[in-house]
Short mmCIF file of C-alpha atoms and ligand atoms in Angstrom, two decimals:
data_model
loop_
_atom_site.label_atom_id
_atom_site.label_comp_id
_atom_site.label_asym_id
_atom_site.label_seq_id
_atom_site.Cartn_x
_atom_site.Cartn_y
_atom_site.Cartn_z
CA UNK A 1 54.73 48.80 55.19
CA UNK A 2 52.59 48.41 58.20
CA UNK A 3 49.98 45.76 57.52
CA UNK A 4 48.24 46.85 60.50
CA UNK A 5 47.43 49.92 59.24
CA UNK A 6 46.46 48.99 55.36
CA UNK A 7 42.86 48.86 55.75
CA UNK A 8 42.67 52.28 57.81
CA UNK A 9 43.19 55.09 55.50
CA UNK A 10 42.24 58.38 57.81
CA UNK A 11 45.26 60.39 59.26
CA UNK A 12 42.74 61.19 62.00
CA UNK A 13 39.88 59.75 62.47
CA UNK A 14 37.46 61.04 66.11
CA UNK A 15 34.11 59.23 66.69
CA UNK A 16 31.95 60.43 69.73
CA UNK A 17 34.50 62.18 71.35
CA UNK A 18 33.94 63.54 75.08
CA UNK A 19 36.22 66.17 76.94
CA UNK A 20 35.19 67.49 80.65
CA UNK A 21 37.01 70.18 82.44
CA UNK A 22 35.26 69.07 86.45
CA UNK A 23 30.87 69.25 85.70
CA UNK A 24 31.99 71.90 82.55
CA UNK A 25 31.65 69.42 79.32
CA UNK A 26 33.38 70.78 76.73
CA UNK A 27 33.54 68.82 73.70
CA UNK A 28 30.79 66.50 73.00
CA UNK A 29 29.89 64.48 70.42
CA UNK A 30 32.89 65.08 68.33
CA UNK A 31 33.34 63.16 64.69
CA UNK A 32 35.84 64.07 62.63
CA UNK A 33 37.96 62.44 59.96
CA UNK A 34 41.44 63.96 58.28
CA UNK A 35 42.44 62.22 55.23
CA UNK A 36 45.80 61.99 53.86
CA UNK A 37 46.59 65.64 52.18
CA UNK A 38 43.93 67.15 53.19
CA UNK A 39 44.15 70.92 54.91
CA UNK A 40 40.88 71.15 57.43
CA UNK A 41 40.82 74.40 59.39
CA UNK A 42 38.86 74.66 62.29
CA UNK A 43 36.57 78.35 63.15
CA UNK A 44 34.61 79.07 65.91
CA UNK A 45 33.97 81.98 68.81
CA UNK A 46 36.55 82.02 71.77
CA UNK A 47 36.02 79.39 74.21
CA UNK A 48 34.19 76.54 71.45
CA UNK A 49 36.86 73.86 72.57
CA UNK A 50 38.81 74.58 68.96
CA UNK A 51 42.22 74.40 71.45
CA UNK A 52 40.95 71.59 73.82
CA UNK A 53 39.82 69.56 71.00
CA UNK A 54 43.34 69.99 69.33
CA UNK A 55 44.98 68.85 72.29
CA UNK A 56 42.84 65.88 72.63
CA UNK A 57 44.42 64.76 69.13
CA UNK A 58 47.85 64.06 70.41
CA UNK A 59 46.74 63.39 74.38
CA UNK A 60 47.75 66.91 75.44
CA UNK A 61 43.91 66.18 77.01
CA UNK A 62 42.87 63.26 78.65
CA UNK A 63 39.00 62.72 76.92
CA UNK A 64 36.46 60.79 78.76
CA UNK A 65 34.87 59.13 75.84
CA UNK A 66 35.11 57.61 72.47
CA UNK A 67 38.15 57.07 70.44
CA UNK A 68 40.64 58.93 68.71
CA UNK A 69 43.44 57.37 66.24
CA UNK A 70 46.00 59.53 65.40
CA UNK A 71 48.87 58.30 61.98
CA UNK A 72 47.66 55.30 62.78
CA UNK A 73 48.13 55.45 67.08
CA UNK A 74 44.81 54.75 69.39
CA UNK A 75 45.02 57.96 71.67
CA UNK A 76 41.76 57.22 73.04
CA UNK A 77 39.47 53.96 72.85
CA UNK A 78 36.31 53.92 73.55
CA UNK A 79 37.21 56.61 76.51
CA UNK A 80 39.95 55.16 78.06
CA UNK A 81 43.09 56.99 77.52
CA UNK A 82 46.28 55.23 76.11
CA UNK A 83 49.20 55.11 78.77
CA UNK A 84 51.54 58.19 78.16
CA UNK A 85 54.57 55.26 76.85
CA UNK A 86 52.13 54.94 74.07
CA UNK A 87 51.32 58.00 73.30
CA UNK A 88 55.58 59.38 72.86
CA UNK A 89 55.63 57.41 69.24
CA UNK A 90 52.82 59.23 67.70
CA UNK A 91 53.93 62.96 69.59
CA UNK A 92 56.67 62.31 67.28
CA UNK A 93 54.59 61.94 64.40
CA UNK A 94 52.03 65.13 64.85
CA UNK A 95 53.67 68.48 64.51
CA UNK A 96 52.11 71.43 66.71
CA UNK A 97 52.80 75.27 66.38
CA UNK A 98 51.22 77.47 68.93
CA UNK A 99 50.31 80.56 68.70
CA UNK A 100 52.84 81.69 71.25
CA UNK A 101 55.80 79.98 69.42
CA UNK A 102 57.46 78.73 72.15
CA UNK A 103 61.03 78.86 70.74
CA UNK A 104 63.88 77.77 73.21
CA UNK A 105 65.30 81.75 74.11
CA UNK A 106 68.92 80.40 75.06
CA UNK A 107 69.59 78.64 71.49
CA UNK A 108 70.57 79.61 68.49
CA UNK A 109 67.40 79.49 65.78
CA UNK A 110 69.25 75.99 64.00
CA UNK A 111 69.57 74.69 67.26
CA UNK A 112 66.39 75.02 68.29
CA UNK A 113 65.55 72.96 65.20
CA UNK A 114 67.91 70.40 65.06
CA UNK A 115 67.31 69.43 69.48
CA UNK A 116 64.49 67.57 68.99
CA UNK A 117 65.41 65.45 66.21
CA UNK A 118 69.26 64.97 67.65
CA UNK A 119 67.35 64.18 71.11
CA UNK A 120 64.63 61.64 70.31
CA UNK A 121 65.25 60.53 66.92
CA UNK A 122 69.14 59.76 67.18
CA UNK A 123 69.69 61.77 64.42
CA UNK A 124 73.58 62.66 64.05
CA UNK A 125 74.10 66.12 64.20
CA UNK A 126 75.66 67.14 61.01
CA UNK A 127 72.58 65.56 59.40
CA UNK A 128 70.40 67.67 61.92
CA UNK A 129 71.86 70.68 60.64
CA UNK A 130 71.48 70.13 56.77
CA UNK A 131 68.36 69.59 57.37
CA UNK A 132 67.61 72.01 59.59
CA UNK A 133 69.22 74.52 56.83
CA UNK A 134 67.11 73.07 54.47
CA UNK A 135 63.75 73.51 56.16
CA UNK A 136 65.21 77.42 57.32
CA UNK A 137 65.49 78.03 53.39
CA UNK A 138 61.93 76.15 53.18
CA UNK A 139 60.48 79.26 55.51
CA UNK A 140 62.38 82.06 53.54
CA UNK A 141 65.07 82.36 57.15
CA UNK A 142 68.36 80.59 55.84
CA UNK A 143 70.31 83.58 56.73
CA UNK A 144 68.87 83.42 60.14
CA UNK A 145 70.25 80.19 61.36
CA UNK A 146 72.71 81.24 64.00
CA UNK A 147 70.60 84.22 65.36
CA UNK A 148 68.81 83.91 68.91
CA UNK A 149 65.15 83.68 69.01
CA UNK A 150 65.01 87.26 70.57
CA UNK A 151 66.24 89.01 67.58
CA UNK A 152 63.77 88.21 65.38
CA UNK A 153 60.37 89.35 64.33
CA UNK A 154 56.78 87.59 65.69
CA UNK A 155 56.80 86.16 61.96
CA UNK A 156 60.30 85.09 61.83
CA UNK A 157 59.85 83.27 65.14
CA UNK A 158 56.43 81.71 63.71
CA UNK A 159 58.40 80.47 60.56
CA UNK A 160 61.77 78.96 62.70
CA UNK A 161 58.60 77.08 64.95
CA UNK A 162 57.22 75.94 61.39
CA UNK A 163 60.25 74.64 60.28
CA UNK A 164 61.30 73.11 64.05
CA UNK A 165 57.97 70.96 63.85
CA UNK A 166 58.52 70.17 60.19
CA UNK A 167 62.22 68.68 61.11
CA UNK A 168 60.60 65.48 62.97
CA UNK A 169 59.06 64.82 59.89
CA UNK A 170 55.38 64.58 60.98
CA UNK A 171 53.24 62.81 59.53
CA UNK A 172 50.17 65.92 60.21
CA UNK A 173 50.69 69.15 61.34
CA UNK A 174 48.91 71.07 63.76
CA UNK A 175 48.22 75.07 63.91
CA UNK A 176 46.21 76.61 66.88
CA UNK A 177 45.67 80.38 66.01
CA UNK A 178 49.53 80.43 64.39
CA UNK A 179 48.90 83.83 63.30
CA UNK A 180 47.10 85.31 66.20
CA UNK A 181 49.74 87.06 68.24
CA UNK A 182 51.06 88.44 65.45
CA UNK A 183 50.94 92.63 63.86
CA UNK A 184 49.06 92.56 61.10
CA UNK A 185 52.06 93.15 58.47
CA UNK A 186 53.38 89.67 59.64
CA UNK A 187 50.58 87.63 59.44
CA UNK A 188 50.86 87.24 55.53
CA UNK A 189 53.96 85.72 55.29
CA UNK A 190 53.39 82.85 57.72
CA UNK A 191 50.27 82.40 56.18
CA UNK A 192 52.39 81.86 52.75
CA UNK A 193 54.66 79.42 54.03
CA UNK A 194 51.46 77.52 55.89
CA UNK A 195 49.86 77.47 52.15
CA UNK A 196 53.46 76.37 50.40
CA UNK A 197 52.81 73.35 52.62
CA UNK A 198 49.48 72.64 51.80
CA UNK A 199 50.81 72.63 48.20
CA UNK A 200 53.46 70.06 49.04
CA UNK A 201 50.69 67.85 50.15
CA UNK A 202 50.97 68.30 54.21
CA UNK A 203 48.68 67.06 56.20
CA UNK A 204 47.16 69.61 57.94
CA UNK A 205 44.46 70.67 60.70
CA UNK A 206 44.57 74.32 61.32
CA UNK A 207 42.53 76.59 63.85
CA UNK A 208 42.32 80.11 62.36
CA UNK A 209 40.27 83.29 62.32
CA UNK A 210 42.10 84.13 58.78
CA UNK A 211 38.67 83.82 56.78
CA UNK A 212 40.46 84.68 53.77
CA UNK A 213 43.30 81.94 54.32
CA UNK A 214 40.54 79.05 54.84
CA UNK A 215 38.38 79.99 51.86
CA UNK A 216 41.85 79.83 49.57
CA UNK A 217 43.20 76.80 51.02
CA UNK A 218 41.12 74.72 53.16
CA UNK A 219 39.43 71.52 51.91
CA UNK A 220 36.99 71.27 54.86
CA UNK A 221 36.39 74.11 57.16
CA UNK A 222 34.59 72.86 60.51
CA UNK A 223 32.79 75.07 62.47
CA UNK A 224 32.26 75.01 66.38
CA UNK A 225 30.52 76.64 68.95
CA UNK A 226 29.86 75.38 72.74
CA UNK A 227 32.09 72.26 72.07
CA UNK A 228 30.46 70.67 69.08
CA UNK A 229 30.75 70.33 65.25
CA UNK A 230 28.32 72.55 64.01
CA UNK A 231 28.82 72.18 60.39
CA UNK A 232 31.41 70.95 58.49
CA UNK A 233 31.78 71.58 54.34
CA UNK A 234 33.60 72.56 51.27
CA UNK A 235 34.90 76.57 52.03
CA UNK A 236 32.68 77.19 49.08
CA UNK A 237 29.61 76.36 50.60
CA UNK A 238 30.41 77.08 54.20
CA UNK A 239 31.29 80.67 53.59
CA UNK A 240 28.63 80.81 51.04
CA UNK A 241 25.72 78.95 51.87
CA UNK A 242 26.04 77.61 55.59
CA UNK A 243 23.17 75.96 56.59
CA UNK A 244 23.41 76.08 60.09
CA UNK A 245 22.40 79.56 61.98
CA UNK A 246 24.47 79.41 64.06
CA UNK A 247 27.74 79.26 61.40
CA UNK A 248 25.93 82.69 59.99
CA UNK A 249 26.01 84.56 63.29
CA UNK A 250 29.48 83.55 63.96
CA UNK A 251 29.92 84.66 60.49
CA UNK A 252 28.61 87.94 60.65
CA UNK A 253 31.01 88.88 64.14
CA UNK A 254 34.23 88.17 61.36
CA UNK A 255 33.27 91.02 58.79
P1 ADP B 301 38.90 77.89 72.08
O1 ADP B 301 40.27 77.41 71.71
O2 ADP B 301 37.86 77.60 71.04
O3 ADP B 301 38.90 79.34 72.45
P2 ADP B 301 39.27 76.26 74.43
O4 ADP B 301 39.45 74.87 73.96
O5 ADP B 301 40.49 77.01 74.83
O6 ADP B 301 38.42 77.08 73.37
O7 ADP B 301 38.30 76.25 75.67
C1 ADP B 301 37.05 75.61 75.66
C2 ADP B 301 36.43 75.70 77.05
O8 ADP B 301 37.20 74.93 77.95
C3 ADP B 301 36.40 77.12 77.60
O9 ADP B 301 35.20 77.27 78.34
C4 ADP B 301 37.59 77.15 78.52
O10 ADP B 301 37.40 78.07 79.56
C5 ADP B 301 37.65 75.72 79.03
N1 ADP B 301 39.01 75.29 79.37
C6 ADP B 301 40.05 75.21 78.50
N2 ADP B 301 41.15 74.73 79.11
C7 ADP B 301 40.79 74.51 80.40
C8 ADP B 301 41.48 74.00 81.55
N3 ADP B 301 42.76 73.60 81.48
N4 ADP B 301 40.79 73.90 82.71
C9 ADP B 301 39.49 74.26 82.79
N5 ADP B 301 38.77 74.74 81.74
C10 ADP B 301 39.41 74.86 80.57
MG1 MG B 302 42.03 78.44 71.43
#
């Protein structure tokens, strides 16, 4: 047990958080907790900061104020960045899937899960791999483990990146738009395995235009728009009662 860590509780916790692209500010003012189990998605128009601010979390961005602890990891401190050394233990710890998957083309779909955990973590390999099986029969693909990338489906390659991030055991995982690039018959079943982990308990902070998906399994759904928290709430009374106007109007473009 980390003693350090026993009086903070938060998975994430953001206070005043500030993120400039040149004279363009955009994230301002950012607070935000994540507690242990919870599933928080993020919504918003294109071009809120949903992305930026989810790259601030793991110090994909460098942020120009306040402070961001990540599992228990400054990231930022009152607006000084942590040096990059610091910042390799907790990028272990936060699992990210993109919306673009970003498999490795040139391995096999086990390998691509087993690499990072065989790489950084010193795991041996035969361990990697019954692992990595396991977490492939997690995402419904245990008959795809020695396939290339390039033979499968946008939803098959969304699950295999599921289950890659999943095998460095992180502690909270991160969607951006997971479902976005995707025809609209695949959607549904990365969606499922996304909600099978909720179930489990994983941590999880998701950006998502899936209304339907955040009503059924968020927690919190936050709402942005020109690089601030608008609102933040229960789906219940988000989707049903916002009380911001500017949460209806984004709303409304979704129907
Ligand atoms: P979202 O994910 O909500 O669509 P982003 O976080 O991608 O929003 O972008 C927020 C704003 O920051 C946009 O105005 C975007 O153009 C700008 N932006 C994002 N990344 C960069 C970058 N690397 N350099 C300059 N501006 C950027
Ligand atoms: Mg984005």
């Amino acid at each position: 047990m980390n003693l350090n860590n026993a009086g903070s509780q938060a998975i994430i916790e953001v206070k005043g958080l500030k993120k400039s692209f040149g004279s363009h500010v955009v994230l301002q003012n950012i607070d935000f907790t994540v507690q242990p189990s919870q599933v928080v998605v993020v919504i918003g128009p294109s071009g809120s900061g949903k992305s930026t601010f989810l790259r601030c979390l793991n110090g994909l961005e460098t942020a120009e104020g306040g402070t961001i602890r990540a599992c228990g990891h400054a990231v930022v401190e009152q607006g000084k960045m942590m040096p990059e050394a610091k910042l390799d233990a907790l990028r272990t710890e936060v699992g990210m899937v993109f919306q673009s998957f970003n498999l490795f083309p040139h391995l096999s779909v086990l390998d691509n899960i087993t690499l990072a955990p065989t790489a950084l973590r010193g795991v041996p390999r035969k361990q990697a791999e019954e692992q990595g099986r396991q977490l492939l029969k997690k995402v419904g693909l245990e008959h795809k483990a020695d396939v290339y990338p390039g033979t499968l489906s946008g939803g098959q390659k969304q699950r295999v990146a599921i289950a890659r991030a999943l095998a460095m055991e992180p502690k909270v995982m991160l969607f951006d738009e997971p479902t976005s690039a995707l025809d609209p018959e695949l959607v549904g079943e990365v969606l499922q395995v996304m909600q099978n982990l909720a179930a489990e308990g994983m941590t999880m902070l998701i950006v998502t235009h899936e209304m339907g998906f955040a009503r059924e399994v968020a927690d919190v759904v936050v709402v942005m728009d020109q690089g601030s928290i608008v609102e933040a709430g229960p789906p219940a009374q988000i989707f049903t009662a916002p009380k911001e106007a500017r949460t209806r109007s984004f709303l409304q473009t979704m129907l």
